[in-house]
mmCIF file of C-alpha atoms in Angstrom:
data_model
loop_
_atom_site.group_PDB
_atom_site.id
_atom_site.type_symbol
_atom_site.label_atom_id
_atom_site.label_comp_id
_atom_site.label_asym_id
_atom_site.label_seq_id
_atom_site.Cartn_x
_atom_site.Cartn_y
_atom_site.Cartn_z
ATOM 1 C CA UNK I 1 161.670 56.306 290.747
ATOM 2 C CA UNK I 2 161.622 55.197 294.177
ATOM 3 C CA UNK I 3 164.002 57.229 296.430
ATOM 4 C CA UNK I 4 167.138 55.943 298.725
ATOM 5 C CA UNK I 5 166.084 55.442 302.480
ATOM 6 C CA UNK I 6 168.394 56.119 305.086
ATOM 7 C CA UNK I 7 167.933 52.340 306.113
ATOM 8 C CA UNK I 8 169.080 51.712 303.036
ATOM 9 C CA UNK I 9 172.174 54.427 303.281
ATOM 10 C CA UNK I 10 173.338 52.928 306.505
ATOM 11 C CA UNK I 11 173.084 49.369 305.658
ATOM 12 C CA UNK I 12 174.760 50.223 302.318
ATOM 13 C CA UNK I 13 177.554 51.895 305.311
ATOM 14 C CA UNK I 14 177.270 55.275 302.876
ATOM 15 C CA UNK I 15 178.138 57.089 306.394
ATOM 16 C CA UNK I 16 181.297 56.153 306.990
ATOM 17 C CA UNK I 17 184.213 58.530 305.796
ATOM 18 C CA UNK I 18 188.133 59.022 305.841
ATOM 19 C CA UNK I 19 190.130 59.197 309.066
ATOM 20 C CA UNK I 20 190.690 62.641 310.610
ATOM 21 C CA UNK I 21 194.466 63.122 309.511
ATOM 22 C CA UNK I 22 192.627 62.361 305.354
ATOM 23 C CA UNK I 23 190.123 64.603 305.691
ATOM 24 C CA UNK I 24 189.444 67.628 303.734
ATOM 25 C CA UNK I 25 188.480 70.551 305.704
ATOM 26 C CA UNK I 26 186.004 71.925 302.928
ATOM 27 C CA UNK I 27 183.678 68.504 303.917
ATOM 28 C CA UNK I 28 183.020 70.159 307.299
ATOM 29 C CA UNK I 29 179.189 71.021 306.956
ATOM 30 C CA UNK I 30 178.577 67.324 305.631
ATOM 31 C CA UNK I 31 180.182 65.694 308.211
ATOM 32 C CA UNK I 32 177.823 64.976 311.464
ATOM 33 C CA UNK I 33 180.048 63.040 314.077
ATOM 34 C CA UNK I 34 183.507 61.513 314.798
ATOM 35 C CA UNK I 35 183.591 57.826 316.288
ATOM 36 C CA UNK I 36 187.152 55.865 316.367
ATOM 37 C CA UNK I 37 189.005 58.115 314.587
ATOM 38 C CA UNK I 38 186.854 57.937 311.545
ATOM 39 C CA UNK I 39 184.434 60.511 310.386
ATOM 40 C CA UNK I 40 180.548 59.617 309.865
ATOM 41 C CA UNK I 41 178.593 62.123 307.127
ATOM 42 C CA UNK I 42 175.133 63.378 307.591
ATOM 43 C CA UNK I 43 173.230 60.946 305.550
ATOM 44 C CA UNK I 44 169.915 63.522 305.947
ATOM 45 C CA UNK I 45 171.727 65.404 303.842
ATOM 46 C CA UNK I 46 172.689 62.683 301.480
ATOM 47 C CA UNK I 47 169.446 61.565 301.156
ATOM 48 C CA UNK I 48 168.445 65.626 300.378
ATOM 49 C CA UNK I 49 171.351 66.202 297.902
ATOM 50 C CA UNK I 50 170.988 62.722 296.108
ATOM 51 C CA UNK I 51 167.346 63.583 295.778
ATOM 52 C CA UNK I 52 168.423 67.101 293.733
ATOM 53 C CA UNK I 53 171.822 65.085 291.403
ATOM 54 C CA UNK I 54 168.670 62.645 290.376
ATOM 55 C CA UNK I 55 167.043 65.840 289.307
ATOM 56 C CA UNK I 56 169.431 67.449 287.418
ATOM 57 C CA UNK I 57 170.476 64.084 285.490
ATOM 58 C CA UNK I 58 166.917 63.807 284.851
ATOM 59 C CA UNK I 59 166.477 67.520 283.503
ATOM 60 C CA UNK I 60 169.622 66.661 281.181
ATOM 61 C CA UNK I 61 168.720 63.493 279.694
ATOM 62 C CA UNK I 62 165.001 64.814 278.955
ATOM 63 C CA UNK I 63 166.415 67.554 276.743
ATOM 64 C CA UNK I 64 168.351 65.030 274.838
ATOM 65 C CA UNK I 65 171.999 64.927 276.444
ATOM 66 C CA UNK I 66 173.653 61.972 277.901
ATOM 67 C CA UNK I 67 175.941 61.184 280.625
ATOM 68 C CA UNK I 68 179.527 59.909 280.813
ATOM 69 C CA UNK I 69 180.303 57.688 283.870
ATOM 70 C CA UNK I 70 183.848 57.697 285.130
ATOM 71 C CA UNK I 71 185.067 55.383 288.049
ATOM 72 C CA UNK I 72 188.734 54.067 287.387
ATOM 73 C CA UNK I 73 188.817 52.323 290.330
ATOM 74 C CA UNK I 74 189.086 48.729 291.450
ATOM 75 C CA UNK I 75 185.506 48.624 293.243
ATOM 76 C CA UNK I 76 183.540 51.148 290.893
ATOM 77 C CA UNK I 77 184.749 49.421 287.549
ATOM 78 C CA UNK I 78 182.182 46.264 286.806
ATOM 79 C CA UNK I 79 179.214 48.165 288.272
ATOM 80 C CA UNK I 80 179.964 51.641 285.902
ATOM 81 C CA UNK I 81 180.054 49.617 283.170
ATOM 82 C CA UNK I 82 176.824 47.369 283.796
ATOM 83 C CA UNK I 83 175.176 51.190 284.838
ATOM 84 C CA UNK I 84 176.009 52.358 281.689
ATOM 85 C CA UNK I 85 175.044 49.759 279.395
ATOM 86 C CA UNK I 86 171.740 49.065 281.262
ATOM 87 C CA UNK I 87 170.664 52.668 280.576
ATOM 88 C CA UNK I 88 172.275 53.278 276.956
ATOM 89 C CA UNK I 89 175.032 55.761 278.136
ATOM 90 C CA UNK I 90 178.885 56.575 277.993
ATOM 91 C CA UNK I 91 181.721 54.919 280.288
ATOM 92 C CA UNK I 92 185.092 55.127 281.755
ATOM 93 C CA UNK I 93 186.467 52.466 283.709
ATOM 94 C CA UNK I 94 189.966 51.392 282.749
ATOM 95 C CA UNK I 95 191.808 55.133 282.333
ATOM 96 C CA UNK I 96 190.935 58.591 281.797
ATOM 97 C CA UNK I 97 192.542 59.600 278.732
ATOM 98 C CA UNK I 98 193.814 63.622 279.174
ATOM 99 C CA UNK I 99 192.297 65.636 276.863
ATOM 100 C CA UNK I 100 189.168 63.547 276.306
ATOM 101 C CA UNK I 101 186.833 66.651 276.811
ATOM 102 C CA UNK I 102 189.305 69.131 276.057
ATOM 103 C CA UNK I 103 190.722 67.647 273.282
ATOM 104 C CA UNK I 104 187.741 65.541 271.886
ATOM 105 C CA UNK I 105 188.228 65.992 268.370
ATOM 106 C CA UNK I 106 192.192 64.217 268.700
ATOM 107 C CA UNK I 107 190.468 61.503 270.769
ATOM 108 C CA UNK I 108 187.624 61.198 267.936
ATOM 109 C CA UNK I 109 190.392 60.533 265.458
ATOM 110 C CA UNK I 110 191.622 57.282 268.064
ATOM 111 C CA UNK I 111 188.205 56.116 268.128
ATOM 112 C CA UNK I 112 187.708 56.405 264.483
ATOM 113 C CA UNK I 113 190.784 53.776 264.440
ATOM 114 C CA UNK I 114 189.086 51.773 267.221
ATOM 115 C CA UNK I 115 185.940 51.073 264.722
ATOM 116 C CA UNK I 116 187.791 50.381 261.296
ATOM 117 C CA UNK I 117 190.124 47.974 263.561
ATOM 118 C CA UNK I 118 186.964 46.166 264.841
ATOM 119 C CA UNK I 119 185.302 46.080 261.127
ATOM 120 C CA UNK I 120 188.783 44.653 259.705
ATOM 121 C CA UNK I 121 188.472 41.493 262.255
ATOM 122 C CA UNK I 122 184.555 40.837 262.273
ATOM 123 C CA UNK I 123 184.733 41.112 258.329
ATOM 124 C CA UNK I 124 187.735 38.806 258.027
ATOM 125 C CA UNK I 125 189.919 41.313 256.229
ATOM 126 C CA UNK I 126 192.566 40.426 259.211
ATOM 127 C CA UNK I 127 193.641 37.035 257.428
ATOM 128 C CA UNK I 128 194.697 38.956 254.592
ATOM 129 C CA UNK I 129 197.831 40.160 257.150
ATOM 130 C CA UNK I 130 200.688 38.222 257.617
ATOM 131 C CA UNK I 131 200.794 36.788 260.956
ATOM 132 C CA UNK I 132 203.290 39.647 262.398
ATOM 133 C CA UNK I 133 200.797 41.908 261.171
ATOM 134 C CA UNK I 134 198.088 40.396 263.021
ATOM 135 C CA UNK I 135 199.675 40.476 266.060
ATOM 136 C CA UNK I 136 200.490 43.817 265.757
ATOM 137 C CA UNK I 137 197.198 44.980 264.691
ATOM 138 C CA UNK I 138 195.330 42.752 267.149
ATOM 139 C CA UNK I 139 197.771 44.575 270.391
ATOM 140 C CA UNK I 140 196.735 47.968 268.933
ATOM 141 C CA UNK I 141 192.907 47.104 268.962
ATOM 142 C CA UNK I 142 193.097 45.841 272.261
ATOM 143 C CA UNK I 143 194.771 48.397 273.703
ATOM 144 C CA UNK I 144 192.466 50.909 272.314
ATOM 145 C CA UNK I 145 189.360 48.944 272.992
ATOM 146 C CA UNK I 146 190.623 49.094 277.275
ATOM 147 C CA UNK I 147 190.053 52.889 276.896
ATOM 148 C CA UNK I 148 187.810 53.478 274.452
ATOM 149 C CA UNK I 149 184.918 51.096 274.439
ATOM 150 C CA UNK I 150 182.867 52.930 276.582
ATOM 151 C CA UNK I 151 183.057 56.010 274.515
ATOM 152 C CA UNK I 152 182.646 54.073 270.824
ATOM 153 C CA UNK I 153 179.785 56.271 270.100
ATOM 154 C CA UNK I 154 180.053 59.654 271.868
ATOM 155 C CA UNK I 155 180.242 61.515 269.281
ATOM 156 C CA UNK I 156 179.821 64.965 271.124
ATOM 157 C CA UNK I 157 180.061 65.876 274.624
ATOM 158 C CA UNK I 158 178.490 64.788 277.483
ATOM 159 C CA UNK I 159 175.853 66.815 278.944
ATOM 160 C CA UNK I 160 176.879 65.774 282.469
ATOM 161 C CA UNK I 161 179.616 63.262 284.225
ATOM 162 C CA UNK I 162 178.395 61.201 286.997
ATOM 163 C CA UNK I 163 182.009 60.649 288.942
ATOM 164 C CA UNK I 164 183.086 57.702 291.477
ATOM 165 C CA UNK I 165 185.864 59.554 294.084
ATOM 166 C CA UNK I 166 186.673 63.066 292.669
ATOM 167 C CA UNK I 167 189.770 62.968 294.249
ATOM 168 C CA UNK I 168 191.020 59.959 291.816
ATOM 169 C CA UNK I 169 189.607 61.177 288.779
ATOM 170 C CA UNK I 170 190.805 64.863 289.509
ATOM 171 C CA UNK I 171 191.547 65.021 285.983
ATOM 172 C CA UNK I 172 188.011 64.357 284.365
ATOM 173 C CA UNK I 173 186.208 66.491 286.833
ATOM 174 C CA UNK I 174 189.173 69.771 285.901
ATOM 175 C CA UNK I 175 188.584 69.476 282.451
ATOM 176 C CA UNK I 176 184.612 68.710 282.893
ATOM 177 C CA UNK I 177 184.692 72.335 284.293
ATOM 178 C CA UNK I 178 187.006 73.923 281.712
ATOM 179 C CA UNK I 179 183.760 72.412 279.067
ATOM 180 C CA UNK I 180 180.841 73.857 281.771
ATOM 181 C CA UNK I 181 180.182 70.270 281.638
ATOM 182 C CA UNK I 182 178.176 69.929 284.958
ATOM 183 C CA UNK I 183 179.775 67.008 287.156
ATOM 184 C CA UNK I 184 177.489 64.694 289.400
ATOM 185 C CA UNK I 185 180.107 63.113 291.859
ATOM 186 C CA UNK I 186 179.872 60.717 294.919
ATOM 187 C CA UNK I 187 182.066 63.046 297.403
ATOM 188 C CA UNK I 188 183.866 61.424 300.308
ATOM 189 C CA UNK I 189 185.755 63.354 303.327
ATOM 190 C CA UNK I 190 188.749 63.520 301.473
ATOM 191 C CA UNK I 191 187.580 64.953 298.640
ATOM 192 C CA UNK I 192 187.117 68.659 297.933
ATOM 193 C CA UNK I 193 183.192 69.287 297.311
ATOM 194 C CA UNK I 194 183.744 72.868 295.557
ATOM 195 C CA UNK I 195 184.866 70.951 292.326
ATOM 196 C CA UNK I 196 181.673 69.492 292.116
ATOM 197 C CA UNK I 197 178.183 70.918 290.769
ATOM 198 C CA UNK I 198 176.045 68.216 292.468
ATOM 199 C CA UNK I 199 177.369 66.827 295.635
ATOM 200 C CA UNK I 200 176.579 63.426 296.967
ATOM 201 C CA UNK I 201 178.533 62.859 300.694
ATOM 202 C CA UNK I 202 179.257 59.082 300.976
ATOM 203 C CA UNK I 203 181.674 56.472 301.061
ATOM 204 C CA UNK I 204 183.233 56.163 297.477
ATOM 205 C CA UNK I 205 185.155 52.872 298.371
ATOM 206 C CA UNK I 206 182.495 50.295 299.499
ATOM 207 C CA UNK I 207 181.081 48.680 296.617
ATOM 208 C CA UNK I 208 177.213 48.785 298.381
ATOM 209 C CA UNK I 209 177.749 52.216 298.698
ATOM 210 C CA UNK I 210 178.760 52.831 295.325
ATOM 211 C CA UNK I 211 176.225 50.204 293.649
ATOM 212 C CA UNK I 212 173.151 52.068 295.793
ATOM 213 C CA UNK I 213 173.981 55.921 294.833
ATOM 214 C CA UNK I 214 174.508 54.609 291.153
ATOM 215 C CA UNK I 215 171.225 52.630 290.863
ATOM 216 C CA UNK I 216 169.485 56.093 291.425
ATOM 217 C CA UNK I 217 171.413 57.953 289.043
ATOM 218 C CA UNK I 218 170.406 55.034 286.673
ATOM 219 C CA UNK I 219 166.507 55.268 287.866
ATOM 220 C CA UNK I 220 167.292 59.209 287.059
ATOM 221 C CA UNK I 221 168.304 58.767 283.884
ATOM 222 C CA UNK I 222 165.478 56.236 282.727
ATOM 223 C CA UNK I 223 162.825 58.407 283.718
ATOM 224 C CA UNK I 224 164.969 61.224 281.917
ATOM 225 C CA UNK I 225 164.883 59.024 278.850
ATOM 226 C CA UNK I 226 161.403 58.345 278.893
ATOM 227 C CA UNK I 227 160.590 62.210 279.249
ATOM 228 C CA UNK I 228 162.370 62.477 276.060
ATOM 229 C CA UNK I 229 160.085 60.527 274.065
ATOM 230 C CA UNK I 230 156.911 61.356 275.958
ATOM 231 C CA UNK I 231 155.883 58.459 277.466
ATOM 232 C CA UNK I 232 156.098 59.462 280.901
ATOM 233 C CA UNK I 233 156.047 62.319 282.982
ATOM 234 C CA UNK I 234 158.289 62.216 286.977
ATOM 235 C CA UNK I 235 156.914 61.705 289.712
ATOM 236 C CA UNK I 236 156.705 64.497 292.468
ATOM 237 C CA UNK I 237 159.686 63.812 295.050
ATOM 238 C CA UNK I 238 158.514 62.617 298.705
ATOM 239 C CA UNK I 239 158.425 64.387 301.396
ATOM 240 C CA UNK I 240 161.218 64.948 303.659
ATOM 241 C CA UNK I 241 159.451 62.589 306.290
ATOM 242 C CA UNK I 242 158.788 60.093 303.739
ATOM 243 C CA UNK I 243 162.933 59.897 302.615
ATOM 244 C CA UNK I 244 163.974 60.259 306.477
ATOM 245 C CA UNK I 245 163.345 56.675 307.480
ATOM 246 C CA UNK I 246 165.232 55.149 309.794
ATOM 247 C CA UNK I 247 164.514 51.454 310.534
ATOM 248 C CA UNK I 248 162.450 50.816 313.895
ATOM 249 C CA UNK I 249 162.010 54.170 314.098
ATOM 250 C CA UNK I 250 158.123 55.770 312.974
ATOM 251 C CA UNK I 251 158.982 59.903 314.377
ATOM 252 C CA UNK I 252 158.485 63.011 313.071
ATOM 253 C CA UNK I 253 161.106 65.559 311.976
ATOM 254 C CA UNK I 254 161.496 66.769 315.471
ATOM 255 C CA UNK I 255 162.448 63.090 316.731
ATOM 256 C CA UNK I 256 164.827 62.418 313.943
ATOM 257 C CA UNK I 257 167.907 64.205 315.251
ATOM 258 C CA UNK I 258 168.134 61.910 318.770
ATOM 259 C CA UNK I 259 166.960 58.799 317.012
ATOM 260 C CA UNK I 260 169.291 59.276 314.100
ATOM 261 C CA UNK I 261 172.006 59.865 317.100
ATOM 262 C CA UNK I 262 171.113 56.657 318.957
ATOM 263 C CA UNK I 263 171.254 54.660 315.557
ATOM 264 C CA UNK I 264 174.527 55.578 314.581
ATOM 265 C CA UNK I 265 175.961 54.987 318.031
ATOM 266 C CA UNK I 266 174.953 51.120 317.380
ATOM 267 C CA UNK I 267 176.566 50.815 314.213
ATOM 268 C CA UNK I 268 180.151 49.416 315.131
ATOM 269 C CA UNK I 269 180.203 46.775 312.450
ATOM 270 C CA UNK I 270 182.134 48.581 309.716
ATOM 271 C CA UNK I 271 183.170 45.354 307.595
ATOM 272 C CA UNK I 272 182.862 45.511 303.544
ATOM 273 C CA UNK I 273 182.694 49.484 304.053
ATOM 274 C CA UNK I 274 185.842 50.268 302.687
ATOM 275 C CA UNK I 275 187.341 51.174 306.696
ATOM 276 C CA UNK I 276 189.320 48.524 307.692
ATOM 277 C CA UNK I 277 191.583 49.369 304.256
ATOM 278 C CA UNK I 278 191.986 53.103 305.661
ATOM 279 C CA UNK I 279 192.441 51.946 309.646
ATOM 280 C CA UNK I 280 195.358 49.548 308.228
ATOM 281 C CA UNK I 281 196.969 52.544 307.120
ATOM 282 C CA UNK I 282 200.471 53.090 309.071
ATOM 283 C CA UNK I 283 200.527 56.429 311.269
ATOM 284 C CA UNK I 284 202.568 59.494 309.721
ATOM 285 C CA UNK I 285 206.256 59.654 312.314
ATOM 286 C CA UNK I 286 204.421 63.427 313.605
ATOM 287 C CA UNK I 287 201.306 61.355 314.716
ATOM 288 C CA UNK I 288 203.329 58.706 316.720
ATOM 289 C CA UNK I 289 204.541 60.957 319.140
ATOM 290 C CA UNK I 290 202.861 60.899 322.086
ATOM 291 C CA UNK I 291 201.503 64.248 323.244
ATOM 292 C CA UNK I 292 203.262 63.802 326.964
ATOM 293 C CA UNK I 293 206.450 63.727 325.399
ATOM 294 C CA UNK I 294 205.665 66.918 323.728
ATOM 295 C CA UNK I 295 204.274 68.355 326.981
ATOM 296 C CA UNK I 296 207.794 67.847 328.719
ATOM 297 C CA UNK I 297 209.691 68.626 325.972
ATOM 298 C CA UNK I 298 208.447 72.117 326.013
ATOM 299 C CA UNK I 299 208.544 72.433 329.741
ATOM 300 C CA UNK I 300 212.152 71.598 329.375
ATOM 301 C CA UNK I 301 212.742 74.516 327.051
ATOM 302 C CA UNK I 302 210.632 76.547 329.034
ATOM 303 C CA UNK I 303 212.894 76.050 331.646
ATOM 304 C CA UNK I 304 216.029 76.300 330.047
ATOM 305 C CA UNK I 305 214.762 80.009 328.497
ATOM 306 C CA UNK I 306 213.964 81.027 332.025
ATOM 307 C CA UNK I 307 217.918 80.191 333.220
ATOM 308 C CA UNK I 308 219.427 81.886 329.994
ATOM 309 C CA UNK I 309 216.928 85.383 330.515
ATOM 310 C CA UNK I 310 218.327 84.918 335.090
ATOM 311 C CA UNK I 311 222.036 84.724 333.574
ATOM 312 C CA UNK I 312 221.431 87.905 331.431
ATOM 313 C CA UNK I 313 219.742 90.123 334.191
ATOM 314 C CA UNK I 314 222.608 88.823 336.689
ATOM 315 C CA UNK I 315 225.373 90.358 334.221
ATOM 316 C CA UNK I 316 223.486 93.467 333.824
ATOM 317 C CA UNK I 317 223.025 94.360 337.290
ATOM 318 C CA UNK I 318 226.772 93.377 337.587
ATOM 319 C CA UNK I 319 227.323 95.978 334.895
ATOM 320 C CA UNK I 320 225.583 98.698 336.688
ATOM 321 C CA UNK I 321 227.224 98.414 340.212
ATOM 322 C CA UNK I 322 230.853 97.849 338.312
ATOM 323 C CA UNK I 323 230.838 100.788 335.473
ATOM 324 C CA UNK I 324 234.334 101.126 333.482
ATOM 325 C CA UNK I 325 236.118 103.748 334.082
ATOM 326 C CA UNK I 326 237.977 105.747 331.296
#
């Protein structure tokens, strides 16, 4: 398998993450800069954490498990499903259905349906139903087939989930955990990184981003497959000069950090990255106060306190020098 660059990361625009005010604070050690309001992750350590998911799915496959993919949403849908087929395994692209790990033996029974529905229209058993019937019977097939056709012929667990945005598909990854089913996610700065096993920072709403990270889980799992029937055996992993590449750039580790500075300062073009959508977003009412305002506002009650504490000291010394007599 040959690994990610981070040329390829950055033109893919894998770095750019949520605004500040959508961030989750537990992303802090994968973030490496803030530039117009939007955070940028440390794609060195993308590029060291995909390197280790690709492992793992490759360790998991070779003993004879499979993965489920699970990306509900708009961008991740067509390329799950292509991922999936190309490499033999399980999807989820429309819905998750609750209880699909939890309760797998309830969603066997649905799938079960799924199947003798398909057999009664490919044999041509359906034109022995009146035409009510068909209709019927041709609704309930479809509907099952949006959810289940990517899980026809799981017929145990999964050994692993590869996710598209945790913080979507909350559900899967909860009852992936309640199973000790390991989850491989794409994690971006709005997402909380302690639900996963295998952590990949990145932008989980551009559809380069997504289509990169998911062609090496793909690569992972072909190897993964081929280990399993002994043809081949993986190759070592490069080193971390060889998977540090940035383009123009030929440096050594102890270059990397200003270069990989300088680089990201140039990037301003943020188009088909999934930022414009999040910059579009109106600001909350606490974030369109300007922070002068605030500034004189509490002056003003400073002031005020300072009047209300001169009143009070005035009618105790009054107190004193006039004492009631009884």
């Amino acid at each position: 398998m040959q690994e990610v660059t981070m040329k390829q990361l950055l033109e893919a625009g894998v770095h750019f993450g949520h605004q500040r005010r959508r961030w989750n604070p537990k992303m802090a050690e994968y973030i490496y800069t803030e530039r117009n309001g939007i955070f940028i992750i440390d794609l060195k350590k993308t590029v060291n954490l995909l390197r280790e998911a690709c492992d793992a799915i490759r360790e998991i496959v070779a003993r004879g498990q499979n993965v489920l993919f699970v990306g509900t949403k708009k961008q991740a849908r067509d390329i799950i499903e292509e991922a999936a087929r190309g490499c033999g395994m399980y999807w989820v692209n429309n819905r998750w259905l609750g209880g699909l790990l939890t309760n797998f033996r309830t969603i066997r029974k649905s799938v079960a349906r799924y199947i003798e529905l398909e057999k009664i229209f490919e044999d041509g058993t359906i034109n022995q139903y009146t035409k009510k019937e068909r209709s019927r019977l041709l609704h309930e097939k479809s509907k099952l087939e949006k959810n289940l056709i990517g899980v026809k012929n799981m017929d145990q667990l999964p050994g692993a989930l590869y996710v598209i945005d945790t913080h979507k598909e909350r559900i899967a990854v909860q009852e992936a955990r309640r199973m000790r089913i390991p989850v491989v996610a794409i994690v971006d700065t709005n997402c909380d990184p302690e639900m996963v096993d295998f952590v990949i920072p990145g932008n989980d709403d551009a559809i380069r981003s997504i289509k990169l990270i998911t062609d090496q889980i793909v690569s992972a799992i072909q190897e993964g497959l081929a280990m399993r029937s002994g043809e081949v055996v993986a190759a070592p992993a490069p080193s971390p000069e060889e998977a540090l590449v940035i383009p123009g750039v030929d440096s050594s580790l102890e270059d990397l950090e200003e270069k990989y500075k300088e680089y990201i300062a140039e990037q301003t073009d943020v188009a088909d990255y999934g930022v414009e959508a999040r910059e579009s977003v109106i600001p909350l009412p606490d974030e369109q106060t300007p922070p002068v305002e605030e500034e004189e506002i509490s002056e003003e009650k400073q002031s005020e306190k300072e009047k209300l504490e001169e009143k009070q000291s005035e009618g105790e010394d009054t107190e004193t020098q006039n004492p009631t007599t009884t």
